[in-house]
Short mmCIF file of C-alpha atoms in Angstrom, two decimals:
data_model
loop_
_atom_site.label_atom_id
_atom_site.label_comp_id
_atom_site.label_asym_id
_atom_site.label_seq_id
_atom_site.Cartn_x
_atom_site.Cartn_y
_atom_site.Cartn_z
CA UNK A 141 -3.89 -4.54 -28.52
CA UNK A 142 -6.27 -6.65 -26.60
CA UNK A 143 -8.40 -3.38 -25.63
CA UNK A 144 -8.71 -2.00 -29.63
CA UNK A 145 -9.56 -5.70 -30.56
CA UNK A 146 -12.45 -5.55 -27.69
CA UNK A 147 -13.26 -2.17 -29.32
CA UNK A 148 -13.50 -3.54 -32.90
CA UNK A 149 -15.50 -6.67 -31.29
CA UNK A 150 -17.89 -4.63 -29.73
CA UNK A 151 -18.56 -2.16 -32.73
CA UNK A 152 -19.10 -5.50 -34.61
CA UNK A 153 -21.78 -6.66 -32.18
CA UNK A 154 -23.67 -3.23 -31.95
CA UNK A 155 -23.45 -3.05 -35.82
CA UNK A 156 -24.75 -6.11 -36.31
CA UNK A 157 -27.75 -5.82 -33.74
CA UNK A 158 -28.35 -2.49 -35.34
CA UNK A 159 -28.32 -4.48 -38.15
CA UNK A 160 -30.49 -7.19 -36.93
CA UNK A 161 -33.20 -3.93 -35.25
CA UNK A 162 -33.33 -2.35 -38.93
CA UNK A 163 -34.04 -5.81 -40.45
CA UNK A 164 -36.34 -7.14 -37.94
CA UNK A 165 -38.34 -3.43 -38.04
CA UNK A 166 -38.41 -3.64 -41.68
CA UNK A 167 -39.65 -6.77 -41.89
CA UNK A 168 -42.56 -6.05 -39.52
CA UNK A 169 -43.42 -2.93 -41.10
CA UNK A 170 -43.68 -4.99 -44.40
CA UNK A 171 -45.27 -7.84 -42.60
CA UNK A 172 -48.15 -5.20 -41.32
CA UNK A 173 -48.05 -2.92 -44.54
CA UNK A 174 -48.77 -6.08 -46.78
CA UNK A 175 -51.43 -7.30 -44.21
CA UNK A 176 -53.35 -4.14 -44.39
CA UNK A 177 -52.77 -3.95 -48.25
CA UNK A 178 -53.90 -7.66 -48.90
CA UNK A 179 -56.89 -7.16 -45.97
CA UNK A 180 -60.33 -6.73 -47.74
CA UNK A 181 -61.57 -3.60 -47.09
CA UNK A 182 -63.87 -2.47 -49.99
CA UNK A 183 -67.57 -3.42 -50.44
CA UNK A 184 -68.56 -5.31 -53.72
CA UNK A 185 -71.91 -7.00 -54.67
CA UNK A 186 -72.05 -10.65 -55.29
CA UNK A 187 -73.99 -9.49 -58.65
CA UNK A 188 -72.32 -11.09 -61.84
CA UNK A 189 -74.93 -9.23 -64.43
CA UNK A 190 -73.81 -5.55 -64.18
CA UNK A 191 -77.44 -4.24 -63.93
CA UNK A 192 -77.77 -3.72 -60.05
CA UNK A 193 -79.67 -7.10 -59.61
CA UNK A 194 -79.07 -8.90 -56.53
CA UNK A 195 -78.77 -12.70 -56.83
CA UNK A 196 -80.16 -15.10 -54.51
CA UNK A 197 -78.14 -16.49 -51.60
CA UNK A 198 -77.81 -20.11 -51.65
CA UNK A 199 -75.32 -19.94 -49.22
CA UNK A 200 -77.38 -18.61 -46.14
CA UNK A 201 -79.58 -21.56 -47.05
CA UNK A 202 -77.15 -24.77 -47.17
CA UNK A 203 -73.64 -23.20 -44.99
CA UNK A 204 -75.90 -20.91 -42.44
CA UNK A 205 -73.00 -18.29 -43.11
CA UNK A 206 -74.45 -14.99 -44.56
CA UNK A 207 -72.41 -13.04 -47.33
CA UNK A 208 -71.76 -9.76 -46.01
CA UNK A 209 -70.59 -6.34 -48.27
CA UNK A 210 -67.53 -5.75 -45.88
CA UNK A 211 -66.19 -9.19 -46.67
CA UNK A 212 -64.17 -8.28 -49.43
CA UNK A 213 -63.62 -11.70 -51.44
CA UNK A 214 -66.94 -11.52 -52.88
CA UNK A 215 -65.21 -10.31 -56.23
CA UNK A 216 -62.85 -13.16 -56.40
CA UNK A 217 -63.77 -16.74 -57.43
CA UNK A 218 -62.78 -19.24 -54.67
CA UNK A 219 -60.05 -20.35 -56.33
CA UNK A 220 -58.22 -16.98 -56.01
CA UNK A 221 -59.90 -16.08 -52.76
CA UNK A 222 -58.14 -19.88 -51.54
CA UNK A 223 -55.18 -18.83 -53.11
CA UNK A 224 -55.08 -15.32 -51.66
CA UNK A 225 -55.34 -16.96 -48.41
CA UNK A 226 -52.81 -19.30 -48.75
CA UNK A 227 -50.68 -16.51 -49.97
CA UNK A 228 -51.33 -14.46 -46.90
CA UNK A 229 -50.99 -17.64 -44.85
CA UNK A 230 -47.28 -18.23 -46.37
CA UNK A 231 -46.43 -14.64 -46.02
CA UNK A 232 -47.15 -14.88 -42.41
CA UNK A 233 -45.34 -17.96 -41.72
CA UNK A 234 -42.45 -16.69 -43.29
CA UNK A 235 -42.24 -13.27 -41.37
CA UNK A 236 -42.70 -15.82 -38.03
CA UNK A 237 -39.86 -17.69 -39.34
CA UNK A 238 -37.99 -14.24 -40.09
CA UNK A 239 -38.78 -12.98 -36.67
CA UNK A 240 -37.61 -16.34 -34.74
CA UNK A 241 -33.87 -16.26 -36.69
CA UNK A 242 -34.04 -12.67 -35.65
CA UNK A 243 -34.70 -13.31 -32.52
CA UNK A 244 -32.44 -16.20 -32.50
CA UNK A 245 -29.83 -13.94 -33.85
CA UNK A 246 -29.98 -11.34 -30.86
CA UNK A 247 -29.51 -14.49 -28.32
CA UNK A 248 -26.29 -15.21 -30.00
CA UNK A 249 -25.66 -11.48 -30.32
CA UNK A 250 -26.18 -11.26 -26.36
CA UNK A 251 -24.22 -14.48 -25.63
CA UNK A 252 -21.31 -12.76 -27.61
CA UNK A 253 -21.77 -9.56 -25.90
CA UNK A 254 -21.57 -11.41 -22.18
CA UNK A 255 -18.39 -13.36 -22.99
CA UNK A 256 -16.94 -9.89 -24.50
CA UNK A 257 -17.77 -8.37 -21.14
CA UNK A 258 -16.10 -11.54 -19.51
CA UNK A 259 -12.96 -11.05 -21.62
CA UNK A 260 -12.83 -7.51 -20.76
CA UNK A 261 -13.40 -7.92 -17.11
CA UNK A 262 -10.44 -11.11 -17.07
CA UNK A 263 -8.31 -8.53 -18.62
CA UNK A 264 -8.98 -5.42 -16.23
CA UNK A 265 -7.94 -7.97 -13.57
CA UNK A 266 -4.72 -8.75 -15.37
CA UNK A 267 -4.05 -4.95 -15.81
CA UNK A 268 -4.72 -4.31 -12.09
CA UNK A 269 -2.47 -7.03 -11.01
CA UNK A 270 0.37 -5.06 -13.49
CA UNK A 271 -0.31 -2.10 -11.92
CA UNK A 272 -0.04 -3.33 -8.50
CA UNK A 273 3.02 -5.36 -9.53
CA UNK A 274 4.58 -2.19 -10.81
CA UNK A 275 3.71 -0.07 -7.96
CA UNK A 276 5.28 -3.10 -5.68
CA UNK A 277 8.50 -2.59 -7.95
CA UNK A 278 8.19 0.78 -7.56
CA UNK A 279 8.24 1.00 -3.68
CA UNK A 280 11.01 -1.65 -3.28
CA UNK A 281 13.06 0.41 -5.73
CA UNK A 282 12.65 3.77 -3.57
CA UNK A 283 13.34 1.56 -0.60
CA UNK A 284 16.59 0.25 -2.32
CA UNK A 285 17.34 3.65 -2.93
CA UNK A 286 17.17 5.45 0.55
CA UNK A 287 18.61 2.69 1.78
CA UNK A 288 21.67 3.21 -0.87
CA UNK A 289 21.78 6.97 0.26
CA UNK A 290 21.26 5.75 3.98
CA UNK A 291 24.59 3.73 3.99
CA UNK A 292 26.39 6.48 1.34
CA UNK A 293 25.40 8.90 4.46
CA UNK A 294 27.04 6.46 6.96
CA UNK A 295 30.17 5.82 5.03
CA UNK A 296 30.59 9.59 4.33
CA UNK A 297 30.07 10.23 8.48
CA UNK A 298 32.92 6.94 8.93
CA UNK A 299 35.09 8.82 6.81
CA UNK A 300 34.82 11.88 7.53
CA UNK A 301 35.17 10.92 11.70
CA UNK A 302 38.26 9.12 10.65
CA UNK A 303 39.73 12.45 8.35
CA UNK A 304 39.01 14.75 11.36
CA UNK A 305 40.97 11.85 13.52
CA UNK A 306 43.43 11.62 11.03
CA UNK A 307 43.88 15.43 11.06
CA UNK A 308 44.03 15.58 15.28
CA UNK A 309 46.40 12.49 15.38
CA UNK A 310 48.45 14.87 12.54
CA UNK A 311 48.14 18.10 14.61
CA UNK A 312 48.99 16.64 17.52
CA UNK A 313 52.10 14.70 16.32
CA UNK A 314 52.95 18.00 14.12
CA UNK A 315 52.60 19.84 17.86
CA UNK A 316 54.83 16.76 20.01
CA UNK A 317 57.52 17.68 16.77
CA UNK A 318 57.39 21.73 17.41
CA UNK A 319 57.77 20.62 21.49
CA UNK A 320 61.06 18.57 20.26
CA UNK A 321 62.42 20.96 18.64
CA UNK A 322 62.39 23.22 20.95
CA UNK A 323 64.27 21.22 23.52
CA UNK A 324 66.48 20.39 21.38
CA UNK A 325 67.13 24.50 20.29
CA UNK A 326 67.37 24.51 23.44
CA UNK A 327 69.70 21.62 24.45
CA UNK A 328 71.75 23.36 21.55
CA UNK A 329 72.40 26.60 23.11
CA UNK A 330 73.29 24.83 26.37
CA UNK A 331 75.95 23.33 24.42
CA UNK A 332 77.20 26.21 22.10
CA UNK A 333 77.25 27.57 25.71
CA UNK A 334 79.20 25.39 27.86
CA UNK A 335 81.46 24.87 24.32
CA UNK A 336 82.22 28.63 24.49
CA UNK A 337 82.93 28.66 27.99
CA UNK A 338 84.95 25.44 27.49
CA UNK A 339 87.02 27.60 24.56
CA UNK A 340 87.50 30.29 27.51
CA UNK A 341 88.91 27.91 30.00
CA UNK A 342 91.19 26.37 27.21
CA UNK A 343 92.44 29.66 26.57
CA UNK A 344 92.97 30.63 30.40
CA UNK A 345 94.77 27.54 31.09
CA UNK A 346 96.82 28.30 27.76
CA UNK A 347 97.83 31.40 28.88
CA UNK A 348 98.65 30.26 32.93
CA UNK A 349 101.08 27.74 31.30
CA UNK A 350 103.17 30.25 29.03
CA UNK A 351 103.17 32.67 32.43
CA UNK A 352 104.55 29.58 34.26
CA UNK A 353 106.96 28.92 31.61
CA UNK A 354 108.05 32.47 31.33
CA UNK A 355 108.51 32.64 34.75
CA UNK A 356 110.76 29.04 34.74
CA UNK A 357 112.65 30.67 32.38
CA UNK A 358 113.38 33.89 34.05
CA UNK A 359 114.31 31.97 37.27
CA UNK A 360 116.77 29.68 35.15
CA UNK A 361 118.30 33.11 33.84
CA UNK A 362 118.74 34.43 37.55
CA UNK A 363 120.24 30.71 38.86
CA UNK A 364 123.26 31.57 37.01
CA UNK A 365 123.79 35.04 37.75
CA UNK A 366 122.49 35.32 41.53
CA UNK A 367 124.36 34.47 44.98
CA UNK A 368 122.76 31.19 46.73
CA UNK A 369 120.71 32.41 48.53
CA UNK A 370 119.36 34.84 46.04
CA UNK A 371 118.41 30.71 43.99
CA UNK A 372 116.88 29.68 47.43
CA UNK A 373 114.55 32.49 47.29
CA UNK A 374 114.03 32.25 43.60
CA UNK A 375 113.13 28.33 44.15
CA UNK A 376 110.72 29.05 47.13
CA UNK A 377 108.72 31.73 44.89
CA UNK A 378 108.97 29.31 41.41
CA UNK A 379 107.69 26.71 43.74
CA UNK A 380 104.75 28.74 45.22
CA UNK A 381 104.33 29.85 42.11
CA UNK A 382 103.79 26.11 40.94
CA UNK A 383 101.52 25.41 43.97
CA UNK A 384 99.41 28.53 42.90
CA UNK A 385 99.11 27.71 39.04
CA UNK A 386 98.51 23.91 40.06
CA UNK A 387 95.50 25.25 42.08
CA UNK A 388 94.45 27.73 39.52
CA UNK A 389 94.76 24.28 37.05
CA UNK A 390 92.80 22.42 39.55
CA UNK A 391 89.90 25.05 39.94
CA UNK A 392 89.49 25.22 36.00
CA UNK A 393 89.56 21.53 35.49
CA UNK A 394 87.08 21.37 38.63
CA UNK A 395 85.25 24.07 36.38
CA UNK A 396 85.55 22.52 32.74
CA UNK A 397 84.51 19.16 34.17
CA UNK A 398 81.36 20.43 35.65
CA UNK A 399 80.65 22.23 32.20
CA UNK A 400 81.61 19.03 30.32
CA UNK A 401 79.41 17.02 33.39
CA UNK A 402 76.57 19.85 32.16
CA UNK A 403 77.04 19.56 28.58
CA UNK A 404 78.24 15.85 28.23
CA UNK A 405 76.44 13.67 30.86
CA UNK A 406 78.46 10.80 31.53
CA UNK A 407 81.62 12.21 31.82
CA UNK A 408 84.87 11.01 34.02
CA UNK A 409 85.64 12.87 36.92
CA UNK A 410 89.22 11.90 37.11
CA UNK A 411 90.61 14.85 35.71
CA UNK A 412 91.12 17.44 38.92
CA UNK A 413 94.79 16.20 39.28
CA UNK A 414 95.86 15.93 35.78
CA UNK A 415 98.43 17.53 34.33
CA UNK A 416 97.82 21.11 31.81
CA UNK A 417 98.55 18.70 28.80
CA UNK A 418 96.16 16.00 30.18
CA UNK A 419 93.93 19.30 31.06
CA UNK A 420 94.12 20.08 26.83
CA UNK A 421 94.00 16.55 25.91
CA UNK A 422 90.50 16.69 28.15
CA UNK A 423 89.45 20.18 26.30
CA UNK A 424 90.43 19.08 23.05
CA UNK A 425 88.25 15.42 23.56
CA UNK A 426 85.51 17.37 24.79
CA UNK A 427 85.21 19.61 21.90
CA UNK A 428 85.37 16.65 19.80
CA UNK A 429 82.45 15.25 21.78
CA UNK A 430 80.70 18.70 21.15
CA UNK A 431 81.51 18.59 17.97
CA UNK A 432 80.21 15.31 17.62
CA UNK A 433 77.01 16.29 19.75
CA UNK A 434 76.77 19.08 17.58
CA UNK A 435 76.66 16.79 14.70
CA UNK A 436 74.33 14.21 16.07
CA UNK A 437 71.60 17.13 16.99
CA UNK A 438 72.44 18.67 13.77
CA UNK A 439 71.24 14.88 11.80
CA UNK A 440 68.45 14.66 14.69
CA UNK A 441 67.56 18.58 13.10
CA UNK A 442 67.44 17.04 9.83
CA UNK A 443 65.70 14.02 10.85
CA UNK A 444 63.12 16.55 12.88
CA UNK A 445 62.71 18.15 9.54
CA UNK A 446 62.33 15.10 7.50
CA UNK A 447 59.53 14.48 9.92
CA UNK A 448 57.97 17.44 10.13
CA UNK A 449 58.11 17.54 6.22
CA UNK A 450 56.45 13.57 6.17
CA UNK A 451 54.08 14.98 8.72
CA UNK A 452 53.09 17.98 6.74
CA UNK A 453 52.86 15.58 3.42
CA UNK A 454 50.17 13.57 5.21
CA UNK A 455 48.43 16.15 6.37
CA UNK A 456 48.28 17.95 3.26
CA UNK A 457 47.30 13.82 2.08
CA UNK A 458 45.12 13.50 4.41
CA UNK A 459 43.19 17.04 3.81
CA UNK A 460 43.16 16.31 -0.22
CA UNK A 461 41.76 12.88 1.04
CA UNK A 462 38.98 14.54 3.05
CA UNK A 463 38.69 17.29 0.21
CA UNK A 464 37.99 14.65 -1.84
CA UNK A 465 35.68 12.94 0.38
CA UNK A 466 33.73 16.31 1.05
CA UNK A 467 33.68 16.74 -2.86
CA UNK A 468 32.13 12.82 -3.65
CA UNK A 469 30.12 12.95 -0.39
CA UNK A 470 28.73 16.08 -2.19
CA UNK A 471 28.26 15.03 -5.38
CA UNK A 472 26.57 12.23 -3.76
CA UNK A 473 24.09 14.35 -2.32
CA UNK A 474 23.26 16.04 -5.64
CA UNK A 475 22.97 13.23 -7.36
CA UNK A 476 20.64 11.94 -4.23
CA UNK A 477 18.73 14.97 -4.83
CA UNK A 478 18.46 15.01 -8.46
CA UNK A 479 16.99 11.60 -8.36
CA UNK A 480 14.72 12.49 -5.86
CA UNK A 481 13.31 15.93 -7.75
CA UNK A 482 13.30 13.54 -10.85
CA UNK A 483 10.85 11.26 -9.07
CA UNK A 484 9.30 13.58 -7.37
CA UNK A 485 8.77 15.28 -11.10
CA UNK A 486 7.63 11.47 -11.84
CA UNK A 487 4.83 11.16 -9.32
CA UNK A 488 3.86 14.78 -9.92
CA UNK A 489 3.47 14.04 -13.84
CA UNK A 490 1.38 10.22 -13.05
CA UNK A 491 -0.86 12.64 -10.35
CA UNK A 492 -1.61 15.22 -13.54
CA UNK A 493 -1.78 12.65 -15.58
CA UNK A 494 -4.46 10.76 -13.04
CA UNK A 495 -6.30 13.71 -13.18
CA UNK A 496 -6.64 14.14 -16.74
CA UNK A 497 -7.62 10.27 -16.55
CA UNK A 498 -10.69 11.31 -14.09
CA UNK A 499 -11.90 14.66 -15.77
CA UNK A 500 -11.73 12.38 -19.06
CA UNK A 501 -13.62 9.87 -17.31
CA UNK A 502 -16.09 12.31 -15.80
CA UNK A 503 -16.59 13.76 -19.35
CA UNK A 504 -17.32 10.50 -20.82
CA UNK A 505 -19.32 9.33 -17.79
CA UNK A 506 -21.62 12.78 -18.53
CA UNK A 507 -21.44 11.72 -21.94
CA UNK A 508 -22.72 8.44 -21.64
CA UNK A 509 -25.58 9.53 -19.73
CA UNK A 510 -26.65 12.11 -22.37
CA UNK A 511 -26.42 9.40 -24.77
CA UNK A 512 -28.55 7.52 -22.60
CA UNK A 513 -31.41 10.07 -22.00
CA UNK A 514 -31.39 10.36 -25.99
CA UNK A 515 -31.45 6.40 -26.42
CA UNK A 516 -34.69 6.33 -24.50
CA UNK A 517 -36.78 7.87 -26.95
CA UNK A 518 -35.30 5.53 -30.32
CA UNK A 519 -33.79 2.40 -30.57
CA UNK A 520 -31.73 2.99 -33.49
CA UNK A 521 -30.90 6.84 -32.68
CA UNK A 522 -29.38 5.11 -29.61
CA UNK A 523 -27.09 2.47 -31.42
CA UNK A 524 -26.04 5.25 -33.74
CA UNK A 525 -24.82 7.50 -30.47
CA UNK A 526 -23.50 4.96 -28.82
CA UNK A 527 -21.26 3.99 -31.63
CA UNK A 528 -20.50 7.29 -32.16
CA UNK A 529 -19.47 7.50 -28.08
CA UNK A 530 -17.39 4.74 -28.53
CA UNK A 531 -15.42 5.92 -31.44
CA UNK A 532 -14.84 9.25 -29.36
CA UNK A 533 -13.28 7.13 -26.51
CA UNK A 534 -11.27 5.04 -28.81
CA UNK A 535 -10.10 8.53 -30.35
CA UNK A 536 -9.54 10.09 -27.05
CA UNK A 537 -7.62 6.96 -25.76
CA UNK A 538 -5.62 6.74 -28.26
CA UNK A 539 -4.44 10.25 -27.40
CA UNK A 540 -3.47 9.85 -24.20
CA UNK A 541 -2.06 6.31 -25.17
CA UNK A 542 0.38 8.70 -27.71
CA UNK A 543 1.00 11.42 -24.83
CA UNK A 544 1.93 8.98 -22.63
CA UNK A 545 4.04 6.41 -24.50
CA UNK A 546 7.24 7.18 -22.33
CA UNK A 547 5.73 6.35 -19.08
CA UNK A 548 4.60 3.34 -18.03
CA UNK A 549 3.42 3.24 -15.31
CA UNK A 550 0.88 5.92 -16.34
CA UNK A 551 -0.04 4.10 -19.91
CA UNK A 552 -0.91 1.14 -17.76
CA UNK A 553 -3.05 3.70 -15.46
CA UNK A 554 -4.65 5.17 -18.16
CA UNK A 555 -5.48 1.49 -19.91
CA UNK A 556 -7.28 0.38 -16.90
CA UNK A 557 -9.12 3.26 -16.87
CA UNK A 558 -10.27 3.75 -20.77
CA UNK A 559 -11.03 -0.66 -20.21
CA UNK A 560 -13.20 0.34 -17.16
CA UNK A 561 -14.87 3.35 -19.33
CA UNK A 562 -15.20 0.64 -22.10
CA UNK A 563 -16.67 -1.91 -19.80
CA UNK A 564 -19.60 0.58 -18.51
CA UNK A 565 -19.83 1.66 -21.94
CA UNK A 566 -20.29 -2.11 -23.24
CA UNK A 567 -22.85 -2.99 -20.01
CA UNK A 568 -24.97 0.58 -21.02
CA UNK A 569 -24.79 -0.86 -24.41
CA UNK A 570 -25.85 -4.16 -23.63
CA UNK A 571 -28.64 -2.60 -21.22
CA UNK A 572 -29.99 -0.45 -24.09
CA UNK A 573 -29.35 -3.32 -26.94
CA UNK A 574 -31.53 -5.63 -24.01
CA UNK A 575 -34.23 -2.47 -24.07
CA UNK A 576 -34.44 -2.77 -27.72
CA UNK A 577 -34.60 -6.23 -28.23
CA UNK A 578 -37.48 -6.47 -25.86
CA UNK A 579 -39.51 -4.38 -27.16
CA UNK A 580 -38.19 -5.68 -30.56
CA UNK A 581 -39.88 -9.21 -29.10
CA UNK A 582 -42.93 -6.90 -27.59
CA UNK A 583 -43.69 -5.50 -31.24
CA UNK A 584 -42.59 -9.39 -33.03
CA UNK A 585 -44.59 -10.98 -30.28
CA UNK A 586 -47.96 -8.59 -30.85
CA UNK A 587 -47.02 -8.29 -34.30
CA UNK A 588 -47.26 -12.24 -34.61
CA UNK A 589 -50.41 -12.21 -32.23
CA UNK A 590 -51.92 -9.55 -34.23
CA UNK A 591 -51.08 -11.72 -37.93
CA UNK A 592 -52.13 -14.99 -35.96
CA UNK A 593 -55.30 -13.33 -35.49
CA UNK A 594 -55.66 -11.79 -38.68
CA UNK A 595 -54.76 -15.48 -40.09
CA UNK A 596 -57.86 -17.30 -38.30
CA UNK A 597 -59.49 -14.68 -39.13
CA UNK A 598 -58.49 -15.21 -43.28
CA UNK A 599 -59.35 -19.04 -42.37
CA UNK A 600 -62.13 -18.24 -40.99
CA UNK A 601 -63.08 -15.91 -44.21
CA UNK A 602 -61.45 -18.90 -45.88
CA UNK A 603 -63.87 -21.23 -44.82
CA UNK A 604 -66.90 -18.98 -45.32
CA UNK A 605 -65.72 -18.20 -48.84
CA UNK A 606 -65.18 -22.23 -49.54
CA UNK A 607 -68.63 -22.80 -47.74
CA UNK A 608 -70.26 -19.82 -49.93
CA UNK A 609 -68.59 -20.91 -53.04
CA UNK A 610 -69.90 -24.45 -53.16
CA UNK A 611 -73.36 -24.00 -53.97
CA UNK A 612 -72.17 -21.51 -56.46
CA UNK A 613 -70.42 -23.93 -58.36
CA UNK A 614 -72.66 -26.57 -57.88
CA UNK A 615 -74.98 -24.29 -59.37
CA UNK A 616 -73.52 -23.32 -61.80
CA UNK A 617 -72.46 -27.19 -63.00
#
């Protein structure tokens, strides 16, 4: 707003120094045209009788001024020819009175001129001081920004150390599970092992004690029948017998106790001398303990599972979480590079549109100085162009004001540059408006000289007309 109201200012001032010229030249024109009308320049005779006589010349005797053909008032009495004069005189002072409020006019004209050129040059200042303003705002906000996508690229390295140590710690806890279980398959065969051969030794020790009750019963059967010494034998081979199944007892408790001391630590050791239905008692407790072994690896199998399962769960948690943190990291990125191809697109656009700004300015630079060459020649041919000029850059201006409403930054740009085209426009107008006015005060001052001149020279006439009159009317009285 402030730049189209120094527009309309200025095309104000040059139209009313234009103005002021035209006036100023027409007056002087009129001034000089009316001079040379009202100037004397025919050749009468001083003869009042029609017939060609001349009349005597009284006043070469008394006034010593002689009456000359070119002087031109000879056909006028005095009274005109002193009225002429004073006509002429009054015309004279009143184009000197026109010329001073002229001139007077194009001081004020000038002194409105130089403040408009102060205005304009306060504002440029202000619109530099926006600019640099914005282009501070500018920077800090780019700064703000990498230093946004500086720490997003931090965080996203933080996270993704700790979902790659998240993922070892699972691996490696997954791979100390695996290792369990294994031990504990095998810790499980061991015992289906020494449970089978524990099922083998019942058995055995089953069988020895029907054989040894078979054979008790067969030597009760041949006690009754047999002679005495027939029972003596009988007892000494039921007795080895006994000595021989005790031992075989012996060796397979001595065995089942180092399976049970294999497959149960912690076992008692008390059982070599027992009795076969201590011996079953022994077999039947340890399969109870295997049983409940069996049972206590089978919920330690389920628990292994359970874990393995909650292990696999926070992997799978904890690669959806780094999935995730891949996928935001990434859209990060894009939307890191989007804003940077946007303001790259940004700067790119204010560069072409800086361009444009100096090729218009060159144009109208080029301009100007055309309009200058042809200013030389005429003042008011170079008002006229550089009015015309002006409008041009106002049009053109406006233009790229309406092209680049939606940025800124680059309005602001383009402002400065149309005021600083406006400002050498104004100062080659005020040069040129100087030009003319001097030579506007050349012409008014010579002009004046010239009718100052020509008005001693009417008083002058004046006087000799007054001087020649007198004895003319004294004669005539």
């Amino acid at each position: 707003m402030a730049s189209l109201w120094n527009r309309e200012k200025l095309r104000q001032l040059a139209d009313n120094a234009r103005a002021s010229a035209s006036k100023l030249g027409t007056q002087l024109q009129q001034g000089v045209q009316n001079a040379q009308q009202q100037m004397p320049g025919r050749t009468l005779s001083l003869s009042g009788n029609g017939e060609g006589s001349q009349a005597p010349q009284p006043a070469a005797a008394a006034g010593g001024v002689p009456r000359t053909a070119s002087s031109g008032l000879s056909s006028l009495s005095p009274d005109e020819a002193i009225h002429l004069l004073q006509s002429q005189n009054k015309a004279v002072r009143e184009r000197l009175h026109a010329a001073q409020a002229a001139a007077e006019e194009n001081a004020r004209l000038k002194a409105d001129v130089q403040q408009l050129c102060q205005q304009m040059e306060a504002e440029q200042v202000r619109r530099a001081a926006q600019q640099q303003e914005a282009m501070a705002a500018l920077q800090a906000a780019q700064q703000q920004h990498a230093g946004e996508v500086q720490q997003l690229r931090q965080q996203a390295a933080q996270l993704k150390g700790a979902a790659a140590a998240a993922a070892s710690a699972a691996e490696a806890e997954l791979e100390s599970t695996r290792e369990a279980l294994r031990q504990q398959r095998q810790q499980n065969v061991q015992l289906r092992g020494a449970a089978a051969e524990a099922e083998a030794l019942r058995r055995q020790l089953a069988e020895a004690q029907e054989a040894a009750q078979q054979r008790a019963a067969a030597a009760a059967a041949e006690d009754g029948a047999a002679p005495q010494g027939a029972s003596a034998a009988a007892a000494a081979a039921a007795i080895a017998e006994n000595e021989r199944l005790t031992e075989e007892v012996q060796r397979l408790m001595q065995q089942l106790q180092e399976v049970q001391a294999a497959a149960v630590p912690g076992a008692e050791a008390s059982a070599a001398a027992a009795a076969p239905g201590e011996a079953e008692g022994r077999v039947a407790a340890l399969q109870a303990e295997l049983a409940a072994a069996q049972a206590q690896v089978q919920v330690l199998l389920n628990e292994r599972e359970v874990a393995v399962l909650d292990q696999q769960q926070r992997a799978e948690a904890a690669a959806s979480e780094a999935a995730a943190l891949r996928q935001q990291l990434e859209q990060q990125r894009q939307e890191a590079a989007a804003a940077a191809e946007a303001l790259l697109r940004e700067q790119e656009e204010r560069q072409r549109g800086l361009a444009a700004d100096n090729a218009a300015l060159r144009q109208a630079v080029v301009a100007l100085e055309g309009a200058a060459a042809q200013q030389a020649q005429r003042a008011q041919q170079e008002l006229e162009a550089q009015a015309a000029e002006l409008a041009a850059a106002a049009q053109q201006e406006l233009r790229q004001q309406a092209q680049c409403a939606e940025e800124e930054a680059a309005r602001e740009r383009q402002q400065l540059l149309a005021a600083q085209a406006d400002r050498q426009a104004l100062t080659q107008a005020v040069r040129h408006l100087e030009e003319a006015l001097e030579q506007q005060a050349a012409a008014a001052a010579a002009a004046q000289e010239e009718q100052q001149q020509r008005l001693h020279a009417l008083d002058q006439q004046l006087a000799s007309t007054a001087a020649a009159a007198s004895p003319l009317v004294r004669g005539g009285g």
